[in-house]
Amino acid sequence: MSETEMKPTQDEEAARNQKMERLIVAGEVALALMHELRNKLNIIRGSLYYVRTKLAEPINADEKLKKHMERADKDIQSMVYLMEKSLRFAKDKALEMQPFDLSQLVEESLLFLTGNTMVDLVRDYRGDTFIISCDTEQLRLVFTNLIINAVQAMEGKGQLTVTMLKREPGEVTVAFTDIGKGISPENRAKLFTSFFTTKTACTGLGLAMCQRITKLHNGRIEVESEMGKGTTFTVILPSRPTGSPA
């Protein structure tokens, strides 16, 4: 076999490097995940220990016991969501593209706010239909994550404005605008870096995952923020299904 035949091609080298990068990220995700799970499980263990000491008492008559049970339930839900985000970030999964109305996908994501009377939701949809080609499951995760971030930025209350419009040539945008405290220029530059976060009990994978999924859809995310006034995350996607004629 000649030296030329033994030498890997440029495409093979690129594929190998990408695989190595995924393995490194997967390892980092696993470590962060184990750290978060350990903390959450310790909280649950403490709550369950208290419950065991109160089993002889009626649950409905003990408000403190009810709060401990609710706290355990919320932590379990938080773990499930954290695992889902982490695994999706590390997994090399091909997109399952299909034509879909983007406004319907946004509305499904907004179901997260059902029953939340502290958030004033304002919709500004400038158009009738917004058909794109997308993986609905993954793109829904992007929108849900941005909605959660917006609500957290406002500390659970305030006005969230969702704006949807068509751009030329061939783009559609979805913008989520909160009235939170804003993001400093220094932190804005790090927003999409894996594991960067300014929140407690958070892995910092959410926005990195959002950017990765959006790029896989040939789109991008833009951020505008002003300290003391709020932040807008805008998801920009191709409006034509992949492979359709221009």
XYZ file of N, CA and C in Angstrom:
738
model
N 0.854 -1.204 0.000
C 0.000 0.000 0.000
C 0.883 1.245 0.000
N 0.601 2.206 -0.880
C 1.415 3.407 -0.995
C 1.116 4.377 0.139
N 2.022 5.364 0.300
C 1.851 6.379 1.337
C 0.595 7.203 1.087
N 0.292 7.421 -0.226
C -0.907 8.196 -0.578
C -2.160 7.469 -0.155
N -2.174 6.133 -0.341
C -3.354 5.350 0.016
C -3.561 5.301 1.522
N -2.448 5.327 2.292
C -2.547 5.236 3.739
C -2.960 6.551 4.370
N -2.628 7.662 3.743
C -2.921 8.970 4.305
C -4.426 9.258 4.236
N -5.051 9.634 5.368
C -6.490 9.914 5.346
C -6.806 11.150 4.511
N -7.966 11.133 3.874
C -8.391 12.271 3.068
C -8.786 13.421 3.985
N -8.980 14.590 3.385
C -9.364 15.773 4.164
C -10.721 15.567 4.818
N -11.661 14.923 4.076
C -12.988 14.668 4.633
C -12.921 13.693 5.797
N -12.082 12.655 5.661
C -11.933 11.678 6.746
C -11.331 12.327 7.986
N -10.358 13.209 7.775
C -9.727 13.900 8.887
C -10.725 14.813 9.592
N -11.549 15.514 8.798
C -12.557 16.403 9.371
C -13.588 15.615 10.175
N -14.000 14.460 9.614
C -14.979 13.611 10.308
C -14.404 13.092 11.620
N -13.113 12.727 11.581
C -12.458 12.224 12.784
C -12.363 13.307 13.853
N -12.034 14.533 13.433
C -11.941 15.642 14.377
C -13.300 15.971 14.987
N -14.360 15.937 14.147
C -15.706 16.196 14.647
C -16.125 15.144 15.672
N -15.780 13.884 15.380
C -16.113 12.813 16.312
C -15.391 12.995 17.636
N -14.132 13.402 17.569
C -13.351 13.630 18.782
C -13.932 14.777 19.593
N -14.350 15.840 18.905
C -14.965 16.973 19.596
C -16.240 16.551 20.299
N -17.053 15.693 19.627
C -18.302 15.223 20.241
C -18.008 14.387 21.483
N -16.953 13.566 21.421
C -16.592 12.734 22.567
C -16.145 13.591 23.750
N -15.384 14.647 23.452
C -14.927 15.545 24.516
C -16.108 16.242 25.165
N -17.010 16.769 24.319
C -18.195 17.456 24.845
C -19.065 16.489 25.635
N -19.226 15.257 25.119
C -20.043 14.265 25.807
C -19.478 13.964 27.192
N -18.145 13.885 27.297
C -17.514 13.646 28.592
C -17.748 14.798 29.556
N -17.638 16.028 29.038
C -17.873 17.202 29.883
C -19.327 17.256 30.341
N -20.228 16.930 29.434
C -21.654 16.913 29.772
C -21.924 15.886 30.870
N -21.320 14.693 30.733
C -21.541 13.629 31.716
C -21.087 14.063 33.104
N -19.920 14.738 33.179
C -19.418 15.202 34.466
C -20.341 16.250 35.077
N -20.773 17.211 34.246
C -21.675 18.250 34.741
C -23.003 17.648 35.185
N -23.468 16.678 34.425
C -24.737 16.029 34.743
C -24.652 15.298 36.076
N -23.558 14.570 36.290
C -23.403 13.842 37.543
C -23.345 14.799 38.732
N -22.677 15.941 38.544
C -22.586 16.940 39.602
C -23.976 17.465 39.964
N -24.767 17.815 38.952
C -26.106 18.342 39.194
C -27.016 17.287 39.821
N -26.928 16.051 39.334
C -27.755 14.973 39.875
C -27.424 14.711 41.344
N -26.150 14.777 41.679
C -25.752 14.548 43.065
C -26.377 15.596 43.983
N -26.325 16.868 43.566
C -26.904 17.934 44.377
C -28.415 17.774 44.527
N -29.083 17.478 43.417
C -30.534 17.324 43.449
C -30.951 16.116 44.296
N -30.230 15.025 44.152
C -30.568 13.822 44.909
C -30.372 14.037 46.409
N -29.372 14.826 46.785
C -29.177 15.135 48.196
C -30.353 15.922 48.760
N -30.883 16.842 47.962
C -32.057 17.603 48.388
C -33.256 16.675 48.564
N -33.457 15.790 47.597
C -34.569 14.857 47.663
C -34.425 13.924 48.863
N -33.214 13.460 49.119
C -32.985 12.574 50.268
C -33.356 13.269 51.581
N -32.988 14.548 51.688
C -33.330 15.302 52.887
C -34.837 15.442 53.056
N -35.516 15.712 51.949
C -36.976 15.841 51.996
C -37.639 14.518 52.364
N -37.171 13.441 51.761
C -37.773 12.131 52.028
C -37.505 11.673 53.458
N -36.344 12.046 53.995
C -36.059 11.703 55.394
C -37.081 12.357 56.311
N -37.389 13.624 56.029
C -38.391 14.325 56.825
C -39.747 13.652 56.687
N -40.097 13.239 55.465
C -41.388 12.575 55.228
C -41.482 11.288 56.045
N -40.403 10.519 56.091
C -40.427 9.243 56.813
C -40.709 9.441 58.297
N -40.226 10.560 58.834
C -40.452 10.814 60.259
C -41.877 11.286 60.535
N -42.619 11.602 59.465
C -43.971 12.140 59.633
C -45.057 11.221 59.076
N -44.687 9.999 58.738
C -45.648 9.101 58.099
C -46.870 8.832 58.954
N -46.730 8.933 60.243
C -47.862 8.629 61.126
C -48.890 9.755 61.148
N -48.518 10.905 60.596
C -49.430 12.047 60.624
C -50.147 12.202 59.285
N -51.400 12.666 59.284
C -52.128 12.892 58.028
C -51.425 13.958 57.187
N -51.211 13.637 55.912
C -50.481 14.562 55.035
C -51.204 15.903 54.907
N -52.503 15.867 54.725
C -53.251 17.098 54.482
C -53.267 18.029 55.688
N -52.957 17.507 56.865
C -52.994 18.332 58.069
C -51.631 18.962 58.359
N -50.624 18.633 57.578
C -49.267 19.125 57.822
C -48.778 19.888 56.596
N -48.860 21.206 56.632
C -48.473 22.033 55.499
C -46.973 21.917 55.207
N -46.175 21.776 56.248
C -44.731 21.654 56.043
C -44.403 20.370 55.300
N -45.119 19.293 55.629
C -44.911 18.030 54.949
C -45.297 18.145 53.475
N -46.410 18.817 53.205
C -46.840 19.009 51.828
C -45.792 19.774 51.026
N -45.191 20.788 51.636
C -44.173 21.577 50.946
C -42.943 20.733 50.622
N -42.574 19.856 51.559
C -41.429 18.975 51.314
C -41.720 18.027 50.152
N -42.935 17.505 50.100
C -43.309 16.608 49.014
C -43.289 17.341 47.676
N -43.813 18.561 47.667
C -43.827 19.366 46.449
C -42.403 19.699 46.003
N -41.551 19.973 46.967
C -40.162 20.295 46.646
C -39.469 19.092 46.008
N -39.718 17.910 46.554
C -39.126 16.695 45.992
C -39.624 16.473 44.568
N -40.904 16.696 44.358
C -41.475 16.500 43.028
C -40.863 17.473 42.022
N -40.698 18.732 42.406
C -40.120 19.728 41.514
C -38.666 19.402 41.179
N -37.930 18.904 42.144
C -36.527 18.553 41.894
C -36.419 17.363 40.949
N -37.336 16.422 41.091
C -37.344 15.281 40.174
C -37.624 15.759 38.752
N -38.611 16.643 38.587
C -38.919 17.194 37.272
C -37.723 17.951 36.711
N -37.032 18.694 37.559
C -35.859 19.451 37.128
C -34.759 18.519 36.631
N -34.578 17.389 37.310
C -33.567 16.421 36.888
C -33.893 15.844 35.518
N -35.163 15.505 35.310
C -35.575 14.930 34.025
C -35.309 15.917 32.896
N -35.667 17.196 33.114
C -35.449 18.220 32.092
C -33.956 18.431 31.833
N -33.161 18.427 32.902
C -31.721 18.591 32.768
C -31.111 17.445 31.976
N -31.543 16.230 32.263
C -31.030 15.074 31.537
C -31.394 15.149 30.065
N -32.628 15.576 29.783
C -33.063 15.682 28.388
C -32.215 16.689 27.624
N -31.973 17.856 28.226
C -31.157 18.872 27.569
C -29.728 18.383 27.342
N -29.141 17.773 28.365
C -27.759 17.331 28.268
C -27.584 16.240 27.223
N -28.486 15.283 27.232
C -28.379 14.175 26.292
C -28.602 14.645 24.861
N -29.526 15.575 24.662
C -29.763 16.102 23.320
C -28.544 16.872 22.820
N -27.888 17.571 23.730
C -26.719 18.355 23.336
C -25.592 17.442 22.868
N -25.396 16.332 23.578
C -24.269 15.455 23.279
C -24.560 14.465 22.155
N -25.841 14.180 21.911
C -26.186 13.135 20.958
C -26.065 13.622 19.519
N -25.454 12.814 18.683
C -25.309 13.134 17.253
C -26.530 12.586 16.520
N -27.605 13.353 16.502
C -28.876 12.883 15.972
C -29.231 13.648 14.700
N -29.545 12.921 13.637
C -29.928 13.561 12.379
C -31.297 14.217 12.528
N -31.463 15.353 11.859
C -32.744 16.050 11.902
C -33.795 15.284 11.096
N -35.010 15.314 11.596
C -36.149 14.730 10.881
C -36.991 15.886 10.353
N -36.647 16.350 9.153
C -37.250 17.558 8.601
C -38.618 17.289 7.980
N -39.515 18.264 8.176
C -40.831 18.197 7.564
C -41.414 19.610 7.498
N -42.282 19.884 6.505
C -42.928 21.196 6.439
C -43.839 21.397 7.652
N -43.768 22.584 8.249
C -44.576 22.834 9.439
C -44.810 24.333 9.580
N -45.964 24.687 10.159
C -46.284 26.099 10.391
C -45.576 26.549 11.668
N -44.661 27.475 11.533
C -43.851 27.924 12.658
C -44.704 28.527 13.768
N -45.789 29.210 13.407
C -46.640 29.818 14.437
C -47.260 28.756 15.340
N -47.617 27.605 14.777
C -48.163 26.511 15.583
C -47.111 25.973 16.544
N -45.879 25.887 16.058
C -44.792 25.382 16.891
C -44.521 26.332 18.059
N -44.577 27.632 17.789
C -44.375 28.622 18.847
C -45.501 28.530 19.876
N -46.736 28.381 19.395
C -47.871 28.273 20.309
C -47.757 27.038 21.199
N -47.296 25.940 20.642
C -47.092 24.734 21.441
C -46.026 24.974 22.514
N -44.996 25.723 22.175
C -43.940 26.036 23.138
C -44.460 26.961 24.235
N -45.373 27.852 23.893
C -45.928 28.804 24.864
C -46.853 28.144 25.877
N -47.205 26.882 25.645
C -48.027 26.154 26.613
C -47.317 26.064 27.961
N -46.000 26.259 27.951
C -45.227 26.278 29.193
C -45.775 27.327 30.158
N -46.362 28.403 29.605
C -46.856 29.506 30.433
C -48.298 29.306 30.896
N -48.915 28.193 30.525
C -50.305 27.941 30.915
C -50.458 28.017 32.431
N -51.411 28.843 32.881
C -51.663 28.976 34.311
C -50.784 30.006 34.996
N -49.817 30.573 34.274
C -48.934 31.584 34.856
C -49.578 32.964 34.675
N -50.139 33.479 35.750
C -50.834 34.774 35.680
C -49.889 35.940 35.929
N -48.623 35.658 36.203
C -47.656 36.721 36.502
C -46.958 37.231 35.244
N -47.090 36.486 34.144
C -46.455 36.882 32.886
C -47.515 37.393 31.916
N -47.322 38.611 31.454
C -48.233 39.217 30.474
C -47.704 38.901 29.074
N -48.380 37.991 28.380
C -47.926 37.536 27.069
C -48.531 38.393 25.966
N -47.661 38.959 25.115
C -48.093 39.780 23.985
C -47.625 39.104 22.695
N -48.575 38.838 21.798
C -48.244 38.216 20.511
C -48.311 39.262 19.397
N -47.313 39.240 18.545
C -47.277 40.138 17.385
C -46.858 39.315 16.173
N -47.837 38.621 15.563
C -47.568 37.750 14.421
C -47.931 38.501 13.144
N -46.933 38.887 12.370
C -47.151 39.710 11.180
C -47.195 38.841 9.932
N -48.301 38.129 9.779
C -48.482 37.226 8.646
C -49.488 36.150 8.987
N -49.955 35.422 7.968
C -50.958 34.377 8.172
C -50.315 33.022 8.443
N -49.393 32.621 7.588
C -48.720 31.332 7.750
C -47.218 31.517 7.629
N -46.485 30.686 8.351
C -45.024 30.748 8.350
C -44.507 29.323 8.158
N -44.658 28.808 6.949
C -44.253 27.429 6.684
C -42.738 27.340 6.508
N -42.127 26.455 7.277
C -40.689 26.200 7.139
C -40.470 24.688 7.118
N -39.255 24.285 6.825
C -38.869 22.881 6.928
C -38.035 22.732 8.197
N -38.493 21.874 9.112
C -37.821 21.798 10.407
C -38.030 20.448 11.081
N -37.204 20.201 12.093
C -37.410 19.093 13.013
C -38.220 19.681 14.163
N -39.507 19.384 14.203
C -40.406 20.045 15.153
C -40.005 19.787 16.604
N -39.575 18.579 16.892
C -39.227 18.230 18.272
C -38.038 19.054 18.765
N -37.007 19.169 17.933
C -35.807 19.889 18.362
C -36.020 21.399 18.376
N -36.744 21.914 17.375
C -36.982 23.353 17.328
C -37.909 23.794 18.471
N -38.842 22.933 18.853
C -39.705 23.228 19.998
C -38.867 23.377 21.267
N -37.822 22.575 21.370
C -36.925 22.654 22.521
C -36.210 24.005 22.560
N -35.839 24.528 21.383
C -35.201 25.843 21.301
C -36.138 26.925 21.827
N -37.372 26.933 21.312
C -38.324 27.976 21.712
C -38.672 27.878 23.197
N -38.884 26.663 23.680
C -39.222 26.479 25.097
C -38.097 26.984 25.989
N -36.860 26.701 25.606
C -35.715 27.144 26.394
C -35.617 28.672 26.417
N -35.863 29.315 25.284
C -35.801 30.783 25.226
C -36.932 31.415 26.032
N -38.096 30.777 26.036
C -39.225 31.273 26.835
C -38.904 31.165 28.319
N -38.357 30.021 28.731
C -37.981 29.828 30.139
C -36.943 30.865 30.555
N -35.942 31.096 29.694
C -34.909 32.090 30.003
C -35.502 33.478 30.176
N -36.465 33.828 29.304
C -37.089 35.153 29.375
C -37.851 35.327 30.685
N -38.586 34.306 31.081
C -39.360 34.367 32.336
C -38.407 34.468 33.532
N -37.326 33.704 33.496
C -36.346 33.757 34.585
C -35.660 35.115 34.647
N -35.416 35.730 33.486
C -34.777 37.045 33.452
C -35.649 38.108 34.111
N -36.971 37.882 34.083
C -37.917 38.823 34.695
C -38.299 38.382 36.103
N -37.589 37.366 36.606
C -37.848 36.816 37.940
C -39.302 36.370 38.078
N -39.818 35.792 36.984
C -41.135 35.164 37.021
C -42.318 36.061 36.741
N -42.084 37.360 36.521
C -43.226 38.240 36.259
C -42.801 39.404 35.365
N -43.752 39.823 34.498
C -43.456 40.906 33.572
C -44.035 40.609 32.198
N -43.722 41.452 31.229
C -44.260 41.305 29.876
C -43.287 40.573 28.967
N -43.799 39.520 28.331
C -43.033 38.774 27.325
C -43.706 38.986 25.978
N -42.971 39.547 25.027
C -43.508 39.812 23.694
C -42.900 38.831 22.694
N -43.778 38.158 21.955
C -43.339 37.213 20.928
C -43.705 37.804 19.566
N -42.684 38.104 18.763
C -42.891 38.716 17.456
C -42.459 37.744 16.361
N -43.331 37.582 15.363
C -43.023 36.698 14.251
C -43.270 37.440 12.940
N -42.299 37.403 12.034
C -42.466 38.086 10.752
C -41.606 37.437 9.686
N -41.949 37.738 8.438
C -41.180 37.228 7.303
C -40.185 38.293 6.863
N -38.964 37.830 6.569
C -37.927 38.716 6.066
C -37.629 38.357 4.626
N -37.117 39.289 3.917
C -36.640 39.020 2.554
C -35.115 39.034 2.556
N -34.486 38.164 1.807
C -35.112 37.141 0.982
C -35.213 35.798 1.710
N -36.396 35.231 1.762
C -36.600 33.870 2.230
C -36.264 33.563 3.672
N -36.566 34.484 4.590
C -36.309 34.227 5.995
C -37.552 34.520 6.819
N -37.682 33.800 7.931
C -38.735 34.075 8.897
C -38.076 34.187 10.265
N -38.557 35.117 11.089
C -37.938 35.333 12.395
C -38.964 35.186 13.511
N -38.484 34.684 14.645
C -39.274 34.619 15.874
C -38.449 35.292 16.959
N -39.001 36.361 17.555
C -38.269 37.117 18.570
C -38.987 37.021 19.914
N -38.212 36.806 20.963
C -38.734 36.744 22.331
C -38.118 37.902 23.111
N -38.959 38.857 23.512
C -38.483 40.062 24.185
C -38.996 40.119 25.617
N -38.080 40.209 26.576
C -38.475 40.336 27.984
C -38.157 41.737 28.473
N -38.615 42.051 29.670
C -38.338 43.349 30.280
C -37.512 43.147 31.557
N -36.585 42.192 31.470
C -35.726 41.894 32.615
C -34.606 42.896 32.769
N -33.602 42.515 33.543
C -32.524 43.446 33.870
C -31.499 43.601 32.761
N -31.579 42.773 31.714
C -30.651 42.876 30.600
C -29.384 42.062 30.812
N -28.566 42.003 29.767
C -27.326 41.222 29.787
C -26.165 42.154 29.470
N -25.125 42.098 30.269
C -23.975 42.962 30.044
C -23.255 42.566 28.754
N -22.567 43.505 28.090
C -21.817 43.171 26.868
C -20.810 42.048 27.092
N -20.181 42.028 28.261
C -19.201 40.989 28.567
C -19.855 39.606 28.584
N -21.011 39.490 29.243
C -21.708 38.199 29.302
C -22.354 37.845 27.969
N -22.749 38.856 27.209
C -23.385 38.609 25.912
C -22.418 37.866 24.979
N -21.152 38.178 25.088
C -20.152 37.544 24.220
C -19.954 36.067 24.563
N -20.384 35.653 25.766
C -20.180 34.274 26.218
C -21.466 33.446 26.223
N -22.577 34.044 25.826
C -23.883 33.413 26.001
C -23.975 32.007 25.425
N -23.382 31.785 24.257
C -23.541 30.504 23.575
C -22.360 29.558 23.821
N -21.538 29.890 24.829
C -20.431 29.021 25.206
C -20.932 27.934 26.149
N -20.587 26.690 25.864
C -21.027 25.586 26.716
C -20.573 25.800 28.157
N -21.507 25.592 29.099
C -21.279 25.646 30.542
C -21.136 27.062 31.084
N -21.292 28.086 30.242
C -21.291 29.451 30.779
C -22.686 29.774 31.293
N -22.775 30.241 32.528
C -24.073 30.613 33.096
C -23.864 31.615 34.223
N -24.851 32.465 34.427
C -24.839 33.391 35.559
C -25.867 32.973 36.595
N -26.507 31.818 36.360
C -27.551 31.326 37.266
C -26.989 30.252 38.181
N -27.602 30.141 39.361
C -27.241 29.051 40.263
C -28.006 27.798 39.845
N -27.451 26.629 40.143
C -28.093 25.333 39.836
C -28.448 25.228 38.356
N -27.505 25.631 37.504
C -27.737 25.566 36.054
C -26.439 25.132 35.372
N -26.559 24.276 34.354
C -25.362 23.754 33.688
C -24.809 24.690 32.628
N -25.600 25.629 32.125
C -25.129 26.502 31.060
C -25.109 25.846 29.692
N -25.939 24.818 29.509
C -26.014 24.133 28.212
C -27.176 24.616 27.347
N -28.142 25.287 27.949
C -29.371 25.636 27.237
C -29.158 26.431 25.966
N -28.467 27.570 26.064
C -28.278 28.420 24.894
C -27.312 27.806 23.896
N -26.301 27.074 24.383
C -25.389 26.373 23.469
C -26.167 25.354 22.644
N -27.107 24.660 23.293
C -27.940 23.696 22.596
C -28.846 24.402 21.581
N -29.427 25.544 21.980
C -30.295 26.308 21.080
C -29.539 26.729 19.825
N -28.326 27.224 20.013
C -27.530 27.665 18.867
C -27.195 26.487 17.951
N -26.840 25.363 18.545
C -26.467 24.193 17.750
C -27.649 23.720 16.902
N -28.832 23.618 17.513
C -30.020 23.155 16.786
C -30.385 24.146 15.687
N -30.316 25.440 15.998
C -30.658 26.464 15.004
C -29.702 26.431 13.818
N -28.414 26.242 14.077
C -27.435 26.146 12.987
C -27.707 24.927 12.113
N -28.128 23.819 12.732
C -28.465 22.625 11.956
C -29.644 22.870 11.028
N -30.466 23.872 11.360
C -31.594 24.265 10.506
C -31.183 25.374 9.529
N -29.869 25.600 9.394
C -29.345 26.675 8.538
C -29.829 28.051 8.984
N -30.004 28.196 10.283
C -30.452 29.466 10.838
C -29.420 30.045 11.792
N -29.827 31.066 12.522
C -28.932 31.719 13.472
C -29.775 32.388 14.564
N -29.111 32.726 15.660
C -29.772 33.436 16.761
C -29.050 34.750 16.995
N -29.824 35.835 17.035
C -29.265 37.156 17.312
C -29.765 37.640 18.669
N -28.922 38.387 19.377
C -29.261 38.866 20.718
C -29.080 40.374 20.793
N -30.101 41.050 21.291
C -30.026 42.484 21.578
C -30.424 42.677 23.036
N -29.660 43.476 23.758
C -29.957 43.662 25.170
C -29.504 45.030 25.640
N -30.271 45.582 26.574
C -29.927 46.864 27.169
C -30.101 46.738 28.675
N -29.045 47.048 29.397
C -29.080 46.911 30.843
C -30.216 47.732 31.443
N -30.995 47.078 32.292
C -32.105 47.747 32.954
C -33.385 47.804 32.156
N -33.357 47.355 30.880
C -34.556 47.440 30.036
C -35.027 46.092 29.505
N -34.106 45.186 29.240
C -34.538 43.874 28.766
C -33.691 43.325 27.635
N -34.128 42.163 27.151
C -33.357 41.422 26.147
C -34.282 40.832 25.099
N -33.782 40.768 23.858
C -34.503 40.119 22.772
C -33.618 39.053 22.141
N -34.117 37.821 22.131
C -33.483 36.730 21.394
C -34.289 36.505 20.129
N -33.642 36.606 18.968
C -34.319 36.439 17.685
C -33.784 35.212 16.968
N -34.667 34.274 16.685
C -34.311 33.070 15.929
C -34.650 33.326 14.466
N -33.662 33.220 13.590
C -33.842 33.494 12.157
C -33.673 32.189 11.399
N -34.699 31.825 10.612
C -34.714 30.530 9.910
C -35.071 30.722 8.443
N -34.629 29.793 7.581
C -35.050 29.855 6.170
C -36.550 29.592 6.082
N -37.237 30.377 5.287
C -38.694 30.218 5.163
C -39.070 29.177 4.119
N -38.135 28.826 3.213
C -38.423 27.833 2.201
C -37.990 26.469 2.679
N -38.778 25.424 2.415
C -38.331 24.067 2.743
C -37.021 23.743 2.051
N -36.164 22.994 2.740
C -34.869 22.612 2.184
C -35.034 21.899 0.850
N -34.305 22.377 -0.162
C -34.360 21.735 -1.462
C -35.401 22.298 -2.407
N -36.210 23.260 -1.924
C -37.233 23.835 -2.810
C -36.590 24.852 -3.716
N -37.159 25.083 -4.892
C -36.581 26.048 -5.822
C -36.672 27.459 -5.327
N -35.725 28.286 -5.668
C -35.727 29.689 -5.229
C -36.764 30.482 -6.005
